[in-house]
Tab-separated table of N, CA and C in Angstrom:
chain	number	residue	atom	x	y	z
A	237	MET	N	-19.091	7.066	2.728
A	237	MET	CA	-17.764	6.517	2.484
A	237	MET	C	-17.881	5.011	2.291
A	238	ASP	N	-17.333	4.506	1.189
A	238	ASP	CA	-17.335	3.076	0.918
A	238	ASP	C	-16.141	2.458	1.640
A	239	THR	N	-16.412	1.736	2.709
A	239	THR	CA	-15.334	1.168	3.522
A	239	THR	C	-14.864	-0.187	3.018
A	240	ALA	N	-15.595	-0.815	2.099
A	240	ALA	CA	-15.238	-2.164	1.636
A	240	ALA	C	-13.814	-2.246	1.079
A	241	PRO	N	-13.382	-1.329	0.182
A	241	PRO	CA	-12.015	-1.443	-0.326
A	241	PRO	C	-10.972	-1.200	0.769
A	242	ILE	N	-11.287	-0.324	1.699
A	242	ILE	CA	-10.347	-0.050	2.789
A	242	ILE	C	-10.224	-1.276	3.684
A	243	LEU	N	-11.360	-1.886	4.019
A	243	LEU	CA	-11.330	-3.091	4.847
A	243	LEU	C	-10.582	-4.225	4.145
A	244	GLN	N	-10.784	-4.369	2.855
A	244	GLN	CA	-10.086	-5.413	2.104
A	244	GLN	C	-8.582	-5.148	2.131
A	245	PHE	N	-8.194	-3.902	1.917
A	245	PHE	CA	-6.783	-3.530	1.930
A	245	PHE	C	-6.161	-3.817	3.295
A	246	VAL	N	-6.810	-3.360	4.366
A	246	VAL	CA	-6.279	-3.574	5.715
A	246	VAL	C	-6.207	-5.067	6.016
A	247	ASP	N	-7.227	-5.811	5.614
A	247	ASP	CA	-7.237	-7.257	5.836
A	247	ASP	C	-6.050	-7.924	5.136
A	248	GLU	N	-5.774	-7.519	3.904
A	248	GLU	CA	-4.641	-8.078	3.163
A	248	GLU	C	-3.315	-7.739	3.835
A	249	VAL	N	-3.182	-6.503	4.284
A	249	VAL	CA	-1.948	-6.071	4.924
A	249	VAL	C	-1.732	-6.824	6.237
A	250	ILE	N	-2.765	-6.894	7.053
A	250	ILE	CA	-2.663	-7.590	8.344
A	250	ILE	C	-2.402	-9.075	8.122
A	251	SER	N	-3.105	-9.680	7.169
A	251	SER	CA	-2.898	-11.103	6.877
A	251	SER	C	-1.464	-11.382	6.445
A	252	ALA	N	-0.929	-10.502	5.603
A	252	ALA	CA	0.437	-10.690	5.112
A	252	ALA	C	1.458	-10.548	6.238
A	253	LYS	N	1.198	-9.642	7.168
A	253	LYS	CA	2.146	-9.397	8.264
A	253	LYS	C	2.006	-10.399	9.398
A	254	THR	N	0.779	-10.778	9.736
A	254	THR	CA	0.560	-11.617	10.922
A	254	THR	C	0.187	-13.051	10.588
A	255	GLY	N	-0.222	-13.293	9.364
A	255	GLY	CA	-0.675	-14.625	8.992
A	255	GLY	C	-2.125	-14.885	9.352
A	256	LYS	N	-2.791	-13.889	9.948
A	256	LYS	CA	-4.199	-14.032	10.322
A	256	LYS	C	-4.994	-12.854	9.772
A	257	PRO	N	-6.174	-13.134	9.223
A	257	PRO	CA	-7.007	-12.032	8.729
A	257	PRO	C	-7.679	-11.296	9.892
A	258	LEU	N	-8.262	-10.157	9.594
A	258	LEU	CA	-9.033	-9.427	10.593
A	258	LEU	C	-10.235	-10.264	11.011
A	259	ASN	N	-10.583	-10.198	12.295
A	259	ASN	CA	-11.813	-10.870	12.714
A	259	ASN	C	-12.979	-9.895	12.540
A	260	ASP	N	-14.185	-10.399	12.775
A	260	ASP	CA	-15.384	-9.583	12.531
A	260	ASP	C	-15.398	-8.315	13.376
A	261	LEU	N	-15.014	-8.425	14.650
A	261	LEU	CA	-15.020	-7.249	15.513
A	261	LEU	C	-13.999	-6.219	15.035
A	262	GLN	N	-12.817	-6.667	14.641
A	262	GLN	CA	-11.809	-5.736	14.142
A	262	GLN	C	-12.317	-5.009	12.892
A	263	ARG	N	-12.986	-5.731	12.028
A	263	ARG	CA	-13.549	-5.111	10.829
A	263	ARG	C	-14.609	-4.069	11.206
A	264	LYS	N	-15.477	-4.419	12.164
A	264	LYS	CA	-16.517	-3.483	12.619
A	264	LYS	C	-15.889	-2.246	13.257
A	265	ILE	N	-14.804	-2.443	13.981
A	265	ILE	CA	-14.136	-1.310	14.636
A	265	ILE	C	-13.567	-0.355	13.592
A	266	ILE	N	-12.865	-0.884	12.605
A	266	ILE	CA	-12.314	-0.020	11.559
A	266	ILE	C	-13.441	0.709	10.840
A	267	GLU	N	-14.470	-0.036	10.476
A	267	GLU	CA	-15.612	0.563	9.790
A	267	GLU	C	-16.269	1.642	10.660
A	268	GLY	N	-16.448	1.350	11.929
A	268	GLY	CA	-17.061	2.310	12.846
A	268	GLY	C	-16.219	3.559	13.038
A	269	ILE	N	-14.923	3.370	13.201
A	269	ILE	CA	-14.032	4.527	13.374
A	269	ILE	C	-14.073	5.406	12.125
A	270	LEU	N	-14.058	4.777	10.956
A	270	LEU	CA	-14.100	5.550	9.715
A	270	LEU	C	-15.415	6.311	9.560
A	271	LYS	N	-16.464	5.789	10.199
A	271	LYS	CA	-17.763	6.472	10.175
A	271	LYS	C	-17.951	7.362	11.402
A	272	ARG	N	-16.863	7.577	12.141
A	272	ARG	CA	-16.826	8.464	13.317
A	272	ARG	C	-17.774	8.013	14.427
A	273	GLN	N	-17.905	6.706	14.589
A	273	GLN	CA	-18.728	6.174	15.658
A	273	GLN	C	-17.906	6.035	16.934
A	274	LYS	N	-18.594	6.054	18.061
A	274	LYS	CA	-17.963	5.813	19.354
A	274	LYS	C	-17.874	4.306	19.562
A	275	TYR	N	-16.942	3.905	20.443
A	275	TYR	CA	-16.802	2.478	20.737
A	275	TYR	C	-18.111	1.881	21.267
A	276	SER	N	-18.870	2.656	22.021
A	276	SER	CA	-20.140	2.136	22.551
A	276	SER	C	-21.116	1.827	21.411
A	277	ASP	N	-21.131	2.671	20.382
A	277	ASP	CA	-21.996	2.415	19.225
A	277	ASP	C	-21.513	1.198	18.432
A	278	ILE	N	-20.196	1.083	18.286
A	278	ILE	CA	-19.629	-0.075	17.584
A	278	ILE	C	-19.964	-1.351	18.347
A	279	ALA	N	-19.840	-1.297	19.671
A	279	ALA	CA	-20.133	-2.457	20.511
A	279	ALA	C	-21.595	-2.863	20.386
A	280	ASP	N	-22.496	-1.889	20.365
A	280	ASP	CA	-23.926	-2.195	20.206
A	280	ASP	C	-24.185	-2.888	18.870
A	281	THR	N	-23.537	-2.405	17.816
A	281	THR	CA	-23.701	-3.003	16.491
A	281	THR	C	-23.183	-4.436	16.472
A	282	TYR	N	-22.048	-4.663	17.141
A	282	TYR	CA	-21.426	-5.983	17.114
A	282	TYR	C	-22.039	-6.933	18.141
A	283	GLY	N	-22.503	-6.370	19.249
A	283	GLY	CA	-23.087	-7.207	20.298
A	283	GLY	C	-22.102	-7.571	21.388
A	284	CYS	N	-21.272	-6.616	21.774
A	284	CYS	CA	-20.327	-6.844	22.868
A	284	CYS	C	-20.342	-5.599	23.758
A	285	THR	N	-19.545	-5.634	24.805
A	285	THR	CA	-19.503	-4.475	25.695
A	285	THR	C	-18.621	-3.383	25.088
A	286	ALA	N	-18.865	-2.164	25.496
A	286	ALA	CA	-18.062	-1.041	25.013
A	286	ALA	C	-16.607	-1.202	25.447
A	287	GLY	N	-16.403	-1.711	26.657
A	287	GLY	CA	-15.042	-1.927	27.160
A	287	GLY	C	-14.269	-2.920	26.303
A	288	HIS	N	-14.952	-4.002	25.903
A	288	HIS	CA	-14.293	-4.996	25.055
A	288	HIS	C	-13.965	-4.402	23.684
A	289	ALA	N	-14.892	-3.666	23.100
A	289	ALA	CA	-14.646	-3.037	21.803
A	289	ALA	C	-13.489	-2.051	21.895
A	290	LYS	N	-13.419	-1.325	22.989
A	290	LYS	CA	-12.343	-0.348	23.170
A	290	LYS	C	-10.997	-1.060	23.314
A	291	ASP	N	-10.957	-2.154	24.070
A	291	ASP	CA	-9.712	-2.920	24.235
A	291	ASP	C	-9.234	-3.479	22.897
A	292	VAL	N	-10.158	-4.079	22.145
A	292	VAL	CA	-9.810	-4.645	20.841
A	292	VAL	C	-9.386	-3.523	19.894
A	293	GLY	N	-10.090	-2.386	19.949
A	293	GLY	CA	-9.746	-1.245	19.106
A	293	GLY	C	-8.354	-0.715	19.399
A	294	TYR	N	-8.005	-0.628	20.675
A	294	TYR	CA	-6.672	-0.149	21.067
A	294	TYR	C	-5.599	-1.081	20.494
A	295	LYS	N	-5.783	-2.395	20.676
A	295	LYS	CA	-4.806	-3.365	20.163
A	295	LYS	C	-4.723	-3.310	18.638
A	296	LEU	N	-5.854	-3.121	17.994
A	296	LEU	CA	-5.887	-3.034	16.537
A	296	LEU	C	-5.127	-1.803	16.048
A	297	LEU	N	-5.341	-0.669	16.695
A	297	LEU	CA	-4.635	0.554	16.303
A	297	LEU	C	-3.135	0.414	16.527
A	298	GLN	N	-2.743	-0.286	17.592
A	298	GLN	CA	-1.316	-0.536	17.841
A	298	GLN	C	-0.738	-1.435	16.743
A	299	MET	N	-1.489	-2.473	16.366
A	299	MET	CA	-1.035	-3.381	15.320
A	299	MET	C	-0.884	-2.629	13.998
A	300	LEU	N	-1.848	-1.783	13.666
A	300	LEU	CA	-1.757	-0.994	12.432
A	300	LEU	C	-0.575	-0.026	12.491
A	301	SER	N	-0.330	0.550	13.661
A	301	SER	CA	0.821	1.440	13.822
A	301	SER	C	2.116	0.692	13.540
A	302	ASP	N	2.221	-0.527	14.058
A	302	ASP	CA	3.418	-1.334	13.828
A	302	ASP	C	3.571	-1.704	12.355
A	303	VAL	N	2.473	-2.088	11.735
A	303	VAL	CA	2.503	-2.514	10.340
A	303	VAL	C	2.895	-1.368	9.413
A	304	PHE	N	2.321	-0.185	9.625
A	304	PHE	CA	2.564	0.933	8.732
A	304	PHE	C	3.717	1.832	9.176
A	305	GLY	N	4.278	1.569	10.350
A	305	GLY	CA	5.446	2.313	10.790
A	305	GLY	C	5.177	3.747	11.197
A	306	GLU	N	3.953	4.051	11.591
A	306	GLU	CA	3.614	5.384	12.086
A	306	GLU	C	2.470	5.261	13.085
A	307	GLN	N	2.418	6.200	13.998
A	307	GLN	CA	1.395	6.157	15.038
A	307	GLN	C	0.013	6.372	14.434
A	308	ILE	N	-0.896	5.441	14.720
A	308	ILE	CA	-2.260	5.528	14.213
A	308	ILE	C	-3.213	5.561	15.397
A	309	ASP	N	-4.164	6.501	15.354
A	309	ASP	CA	-5.197	6.576	16.379
A	309	ASP	C	-6.536	6.838	15.691
A	310	LYS	N	-7.590	6.963	16.493
A	310	LYS	CA	-8.920	7.178	15.907
A	310	LYS	C	-8.975	8.457	15.076
A	311	GLY	N	-8.199	9.448	15.452
A	311	GLY	CA	-8.245	10.730	14.767
A	311	GLY	C	-7.551	10.759	13.418
A	312	ASN	N	-6.549	9.891	13.215
A	312	ASN	CA	-5.807	9.960	11.956
A	312	ASN	C	-5.900	8.692	11.111
A	313	ILE	N	-6.658	7.697	11.571
A	313	ILE	CA	-6.700	6.423	10.848
A	313	ILE	C	-7.183	6.590	9.407
A	314	ALA	N	-8.151	7.436	9.181
A	314	ALA	CA	-8.676	7.605	7.818
A	314	ALA	C	-7.596	8.140	6.885
A	315	SER	N	-6.869	9.161	7.311
A	315	SER	CA	-5.848	9.737	6.437
A	315	SER	C	-4.679	8.780	6.238
A	316	VAL	N	-4.287	8.049	7.286
A	316	VAL	CA	-3.182	7.097	7.147
A	316	VAL	C	-3.570	5.974	6.190
A	317	LEU	N	-4.759	5.410	6.381
A	317	LEU	CA	-5.183	4.318	5.504
A	317	LEU	C	-5.356	4.794	4.068
A	318	GLU	N	-5.856	5.996	3.881
A	318	GLU	CA	-5.993	6.535	2.531
A	318	GLU	C	-4.625	6.670	1.876
A	319	ARG	N	-3.664	7.201	2.629
A	319	ARG	CA	-2.309	7.363	2.091
A	319	ARG	C	-1.703	6.001	1.773
A	320	GLN	N	-1.835	5.055	2.692
A	320	GLN	CA	-1.280	3.725	2.467
A	320	GLN	C	-1.965	3.027	1.295
A	321	LEU	N	-3.258	3.206	1.189
A	321	LEU	CA	-3.998	2.598	0.081
A	321	LEU	C	-3.560	3.195	-1.249
A	322	ASN	N	-3.234	4.480	-1.251
A	322	ASN	CA	-2.774	5.137	-2.474
A	322	ASN	C	-1.386	4.675	-2.888
A	323	LEU	N	-0.678	3.996	-1.988
A	323	LEU	CA	0.612	3.430	-2.359
A	323	LEU	C	0.424	2.221	-3.260
A	324	ASN	N	-0.797	1.743	-3.346
A	324	ASN	CA	-1.122	0.646	-4.247
A	324	ASN	C	-1.283	1.263	-5.632
A	325	ILE	N	-0.187	1.449	-6.293
A	325	ILE	CA	-0.174	2.128	-7.584
A	325	ILE	C	-0.355	1.088	-8.677
A	326	ASN	N	-1.401	1.230	-9.436
A	326	ASN	CA	-1.701	0.260	-10.473
A	326	ASN	C	-1.397	0.861	-11.832
A	327	LEU	N	-0.339	0.387	-12.455
A	327	LEU	CA	0.040	0.893	-13.772
A	327	LEU	C	-0.384	-0.055	-14.883
A	328	GLY	N	-0.986	-1.166	-14.534
A	328	GLY	CA	-1.382	-2.132	-15.547
A	328	GLY	C	-2.435	-3.056	-14.988
A	329	ASP	N	-2.600	-4.220	-15.632
A	329	ASP	CA	-3.653	-5.100	-15.187
A	329	ASP	C	-3.145	-6.457	-14.734
A	330	ARG	N	-1.863	-6.584	-14.463
A	330	ARG	CA	-1.328	-7.852	-13.961
A	330	ARG	C	-1.631	-7.977	-12.472
A	331	ASN	N	-1.448	-9.178	-11.959
A	331	ASN	CA	-1.664	-9.390	-10.530
A	331	ASN	C	-0.677	-8.564	-9.735
A	332	THR	N	-1.063	-8.169	-8.549
A	332	THR	CA	-0.245	-7.328	-7.692
A	332	THR	C	0.965	-8.099	-7.181
A	333	THR	N	2.115	-7.429	-7.164
A	333	THR	CA	3.321	-7.992	-6.593
A	333	THR	C	3.499	-7.382	-5.218
A	334	ASN	N	3.770	-8.203	-4.231
A	334	ASN	CA	3.915	-7.694	-2.872
A	334	ASN	C	5.353	-7.339	-2.555
A	335	PHE	N	5.536	-6.205	-1.961
A	335	PHE	CA	6.823	-5.757	-1.461
A	335	PHE	C	6.629	-5.379	-0.010
A	336	TRP	N	7.148	-6.170	0.901
A	336	TRP	CA	6.963	-5.895	2.331
A	336	TRP	C	8.304	-5.537	2.912
A	337	ASP	N	8.624	-4.274	2.934
A	337	ASP	CA	9.856	-3.776	3.496
A	337	ASP	C	9.456	-2.767	4.561
A	338	SER	N	9.883	-2.970	5.768
A	338	SER	CA	9.387	-2.323	6.976
A	338	SER	C	8.669	-0.994	6.800
A	339	ASN	N	9.298	0.003	6.232
A	339	ASN	CA	8.647	1.311	6.174
A	339	ASN	C	8.552	1.871	4.768
A	340	THR	N	8.636	1.024	3.766
A	340	THR	CA	8.646	1.617	2.444
A	340	THR	C	7.283	1.635	1.779
A	341	ILE	N	6.814	0.517	1.312
A	341	ILE	CA	5.603	0.560	0.503
A	341	ILE	C	4.853	-0.743	0.644
A	342	ASN	N	3.601	-0.709	0.410
A	342	ASN	CA	2.791	-1.901	0.583
A	342	ASN	C	2.802	-2.774	-0.648
A	343	TYR	N	2.141	-2.389	-1.708
A	343	TYR	CA	2.255	-3.173	-2.915
A	343	TYR	C	2.043	-2.324	-4.135
A	344	ILE	N	2.712	-2.771	-5.199
A	344	ILE	CA	2.692	-2.011	-6.432
A	344	ILE	C	2.583	-2.987	-7.590
A	345	ASN	N	1.774	-2.661	-8.539
A	345	ASN	CA	1.740	-3.391	-9.801
A	345	ASN	C	2.514	-2.536	-10.771
A	346	GLY	N	3.723	-2.946	-11.107
A	346	GLY	CA	4.632	-2.084	-11.832
A	346	GLY	C	4.444	-2.008	-13.327
A	347	CYS	N	3.945	-3.042	-13.981
A	347	CYS	CA	3.786	-2.961	-15.423
A	347	CYS	C	2.761	-3.975	-15.892
A	348	SER	N	2.233	-3.738	-17.062
A	348	SER	CA	1.168	-4.596	-17.551
A	348	SER	C	1.691	-5.790	-18.335
A	349	GLU	N	2.969	-5.838	-18.578
A	349	GLU	CA	3.525	-6.977	-19.281
A	349	GLU	C	4.893	-7.302	-18.699
A	350	LEU	N	5.285	-8.552	-18.855
A	350	LEU	CA	6.582	-8.969	-18.342
A	350	LEU	C	7.687	-8.383	-19.206
A	351	PRO	N	8.861	-8.132	-18.599
A	351	PRO	CA	9.970	-7.618	-19.399
A	351	PRO	C	10.350	-8.625	-20.484
A	352	THR	N	10.825	-8.124	-21.604
A	352	THR	CA	11.250	-8.993	-22.684
A	352	THR	C	12.686	-9.421	-22.443
A	353	SER	N	13.217	-10.214	-23.355
A	353	SER	CA	14.581	-10.710	-23.199
A	353	SER	C	15.577	-9.561	-23.217
A	354	THR	N	16.802	-9.876	-22.854
A	354	THR	CA	17.869	-8.882	-22.802
A	354	THR	C	18.029	-8.226	-24.168
A	355	PRO	N	18.194	-6.890	-24.189
A	355	PRO	CA	18.318	-6.204	-25.481
A	355	PRO	C	19.552	-6.679	-26.256
A	356	TYR	N	19.458	-6.613	-27.573
A	356	TYR	CA	20.590	-6.982	-28.420
A	356	TYR	C	21.685	-5.944	-28.272
A	357	LYS	N	22.921	-6.362	-28.494
A	357	LYS	CA	24.045	-5.441	-28.348
A	357	LYS	C	23.982	-4.309	-29.366
A	358	SER	N	23.260	-4.513	-30.457
A	358	SER	CA	23.163	-3.466	-31.470
A	358	SER	C	22.206	-2.352	-31.066
A	359	GLN	N	21.375	-2.614	-30.019
A	359	GLN	CA	20.455	-1.580	-29.557
A	359	GLN	C	21.215	-0.563	-28.713
A	360	PRO	N	20.742	0.669	-28.644
A	360	PRO	CA	21.414	1.667	-27.815
A	360	PRO	C	21.391	1.253	-26.345
A	361	ALA	N	22.424	1.646	-25.605
A	361	ALA	CA	22.542	1.283	-24.193
A	361	ALA	C	21.379	1.822	-23.380
A	362	THR	N	20.937	3.026	-23.679
A	362	THR	CA	19.810	3.611	-22.972
A	362	THR	C	18.693	3.841	-23.977
A	363	PRO	N	17.672	2.951	-23.969
A	363	PRO	CA	16.586	3.126	-24.930
A	363	PRO	C	15.816	4.408	-24.668
A	364	ASP	N	15.075	4.848	-25.688
A	364	ASP	CA	14.272	6.052	-25.547
A	364	ASP	C	13.033	5.729	-24.733
A	365	TYR	N	12.997	6.168	-23.485
A	365	TYR	CA	11.894	5.883	-22.578
A	365	TYR	C	10.856	6.997	-22.547
A	366	GLN	N	10.942	7.931	-23.449
A	366	GLN	CA	10.058	9.087	-23.393
A	366	GLN	C	8.732	8.867	-24.118
A	367	ASP	N	8.563	7.733	-24.795
A	367	ASP	CA	7.348	7.520	-25.569
A	367	ASP	C	6.494	6.416	-24.967
A	368	GLY	N	5.197	6.470	-25.245
A	368	GLY	CA	4.263	5.406	-24.924
A	368	GLY	C	4.133	5.114	-23.437
A	369	PRO	N	3.937	3.821	-23.129
A	369	PRO	CA	3.687	3.435	-21.746
A	369	PRO	C	4.870	3.723	-20.817
A	370	ASN	N	6.080	3.788	-21.371
A	370	ASN	CA	7.233	4.074	-20.526
A	370	ASN	C	7.206	5.493	-19.972
A	371	GLN	N	6.523	6.416	-20.654
A	371	GLN	CA	6.413	7.779	-20.148
A	371	GLN	C	5.716	7.786	-18.797
A	372	VAL	N	4.704	6.948	-18.640
A	372	VAL	CA	3.993	6.838	-17.365
A	372	VAL	C	4.949	6.358	-16.284
A	373	LYS	N	5.779	5.388	-16.617
A	373	LYS	CA	6.748	4.862	-15.661
A	373	LYS	C	7.742	5.943	-15.238
A	374	ILE	N	8.187	6.719	-16.198
A	374	ILE	CA	9.141	7.784	-15.908
A	374	ILE	C	8.523	8.797	-14.954
A	375	GLU	N	7.264	9.138	-15.178
A	375	GLU	CA	6.584	10.088	-14.306
A	375	GLU	C	6.422	9.533	-12.895
A	376	MET	N	6.367	8.212	-12.766
A	376	MET	CA	6.185	7.588	-11.453
A	376	MET	C	7.472	7.597	-10.623
A	377	VAL	N	8.633	7.725	-11.260
A	377	VAL	CA	9.908	7.673	-10.548
A	377	VAL	C	9.954	8.712	-9.431
A	378	GLY	N	9.621	9.945	-9.744
A	378	GLY	CA	9.656	11.006	-8.729
A	378	GLY	C	8.697	10.745	-7.596
A	379	LYS	N	7.505	10.266	-7.923
A	379	LYS	CA	6.514	9.975	-6.888
A	379	LYS	C	6.989	8.858	-5.978
A	380	LEU	N	7.588	7.824	-6.565
A	380	LEU	CA	8.067	6.702	-5.762
A	380	LEU	C	9.258	7.105	-4.889
A	381	ARG	N	10.095	8.005	-5.394
A	381	ARG	CA	11.191	8.518	-4.557
A	381	ARG	C	10.640	9.282	-3.360
A	382	GLN	N	9.587	10.061	-3.575
A	382	GLN	CA	8.968	10.802	-2.476
A	382	GLN	C	8.402	9.869	-1.433
A	383	LEU	N	8.002	8.668	-1.836
A	383	LEU	CA	7.459	7.684	-0.901
A	383	LEU	C	8.564	6.924	-0.180
A	384	GLY	N	9.817	7.192	-0.544
A	384	GLY	CA	10.938	6.596	0.176
A	384	GLY	C	11.562	5.386	-0.486
A	385	LEU	N	11.189	5.061	-1.702
A	385	LEU	CA	11.792	3.923	-2.374
A	385	LEU	C	13.174	4.282	-2.883
A	386	LYS	N	14.043	3.296	-2.893
A	386	LYS	CA	15.392	3.460	-3.423
A	386	LYS	C	15.335	3.237	-4.931
A	387	ASP	N	16.348	3.741	-5.638
A	387	ASP	CA	16.377	3.617	-7.086
A	387	ASP	C	16.301	2.160	-7.534
A	388	GLU	N	16.956	1.261	-6.794
A	388	GLU	CA	16.932	-0.161	-7.145
A	388	GLU	C	15.510	-0.710	-7.071
A	389	GLN	N	14.767	-0.315	-6.040
A	389	GLN	CA	13.384	-0.775	-5.886
A	389	GLN	C	12.512	-0.206	-6.996
A	390	ILE	N	12.716	1.062	-7.308
A	390	ILE	CA	11.929	1.711	-8.353
A	390	ILE	C	12.172	1.023	-9.697
A	391	ALA	N	13.440	0.751	-10.004
A	391	ALA	CA	13.771	0.091	-11.266
A	391	ALA	C	13.101	-1.278	-11.355
A	392	GLU	N	13.128	-2.014	-10.257
A	392	GLU	CA	12.514	-3.349	-10.247
A	392	GLU	C	11.006	-3.268	-10.425
A	393	VAL	N	10.383	-2.367	-9.682
A	393	VAL	CA	8.928	-2.248	-9.726
A	393	VAL	C	8.445	-1.793	-11.101
A	394	LEU	N	9.123	-0.829	-11.680
A	394	LEU	CA	8.670	-0.261	-12.944
A	394	LEU	C	9.214	-0.985	-14.170
A	395	GLY	N	10.147	-1.916	-13.947
A	395	GLY	CA	10.706	-2.644	-15.083
A	395	GLY	C	11.621	-1.790	-15.934
A	396	LEU	N	12.277	-0.820	-15.307
A	396	LEU	CA	13.223	0.042	-16.014
A	396	LEU	C	14.642	-0.340	-15.617
A	397	ALA	N	15.595	-0.031	-16.478
A	397	ALA	CA	16.994	-0.252	-16.145
A	397	ALA	C	17.385	0.696	-15.019
A	398	LEU	N	18.210	0.214	-14.093
A	398	LEU	CA	18.641	1.025	-12.954
A	398	LEU	C	19.317	2.308	-13.424
A	399	GLU	N	20.085	2.220	-14.503
A	399	GLU	CA	20.775	3.400	-15.027
A	399	GLU	C	19.781	4.472	-15.469
A	400	VAL	N	18.686	4.026	-16.055
A	400	VAL	CA	17.658	4.967	-16.510
A	400	VAL	C	17.018	5.670	-15.308
A	401	VAL	N	16.729	4.920	-14.257
A	401	VAL	CA	16.119	5.511	-13.071
A	401	VAL	C	17.080	6.505	-12.436
A	402	LYS	N	18.360	6.162	-12.357
A	402	LYS	CA	19.353	7.053	-11.736
A	402	LYS	C	19.526	8.354	-12.520
A	403	GLN	N	19.292	8.323	-13.828
A	403	GLN	CA	19.451	9.512	-14.657
A	403	GLN	C	18.321	10.509	-14.499
A	404	MET	N	17.201	10.056	-13.953
A	404	MET	CA	16.024	10.932	-13.848
A	404	MET	C	16.075	11.766	-12.581
A	405	ASP	N	15.731	13.043	-12.716
A	405	ASP	CA	15.707	13.940	-11.554
A	405	ASP	C	14.312	14.228	-11.131
């Protein structure tokens, strides 16, 4: 298991929430837990006592539980982090936009280009969103609703008109 992207993701999330990045021991603990190591093995790798690693690990799991809004322990951390990491939906190649709303979503890159100017009055009120790159956005609406986003958030993230998002089932 490649833990580097997971550690980077957790570090970004913790930094954004607390203003401080993960320290070396916290990183080793996450990495060790993901590799199904015991705290004593993690402590040996880091060079501290098992008791200290366990105390830091407990506080870290509590902090992650608070950040992600669900109980996290050694047994479910891999699945929770995988799910949270998958919320990082990349639909393009622009820099990631952060959305930190208590229990909704971590971050989403909604489109590969900035929205253009307001449509001309001669254009139809609801453009045809069924073709090209917009089709991908339309398919994402249902997935984002399942993740708990409101229509307003979905419209903002995907760069679609709110009316268009509301029309989709």
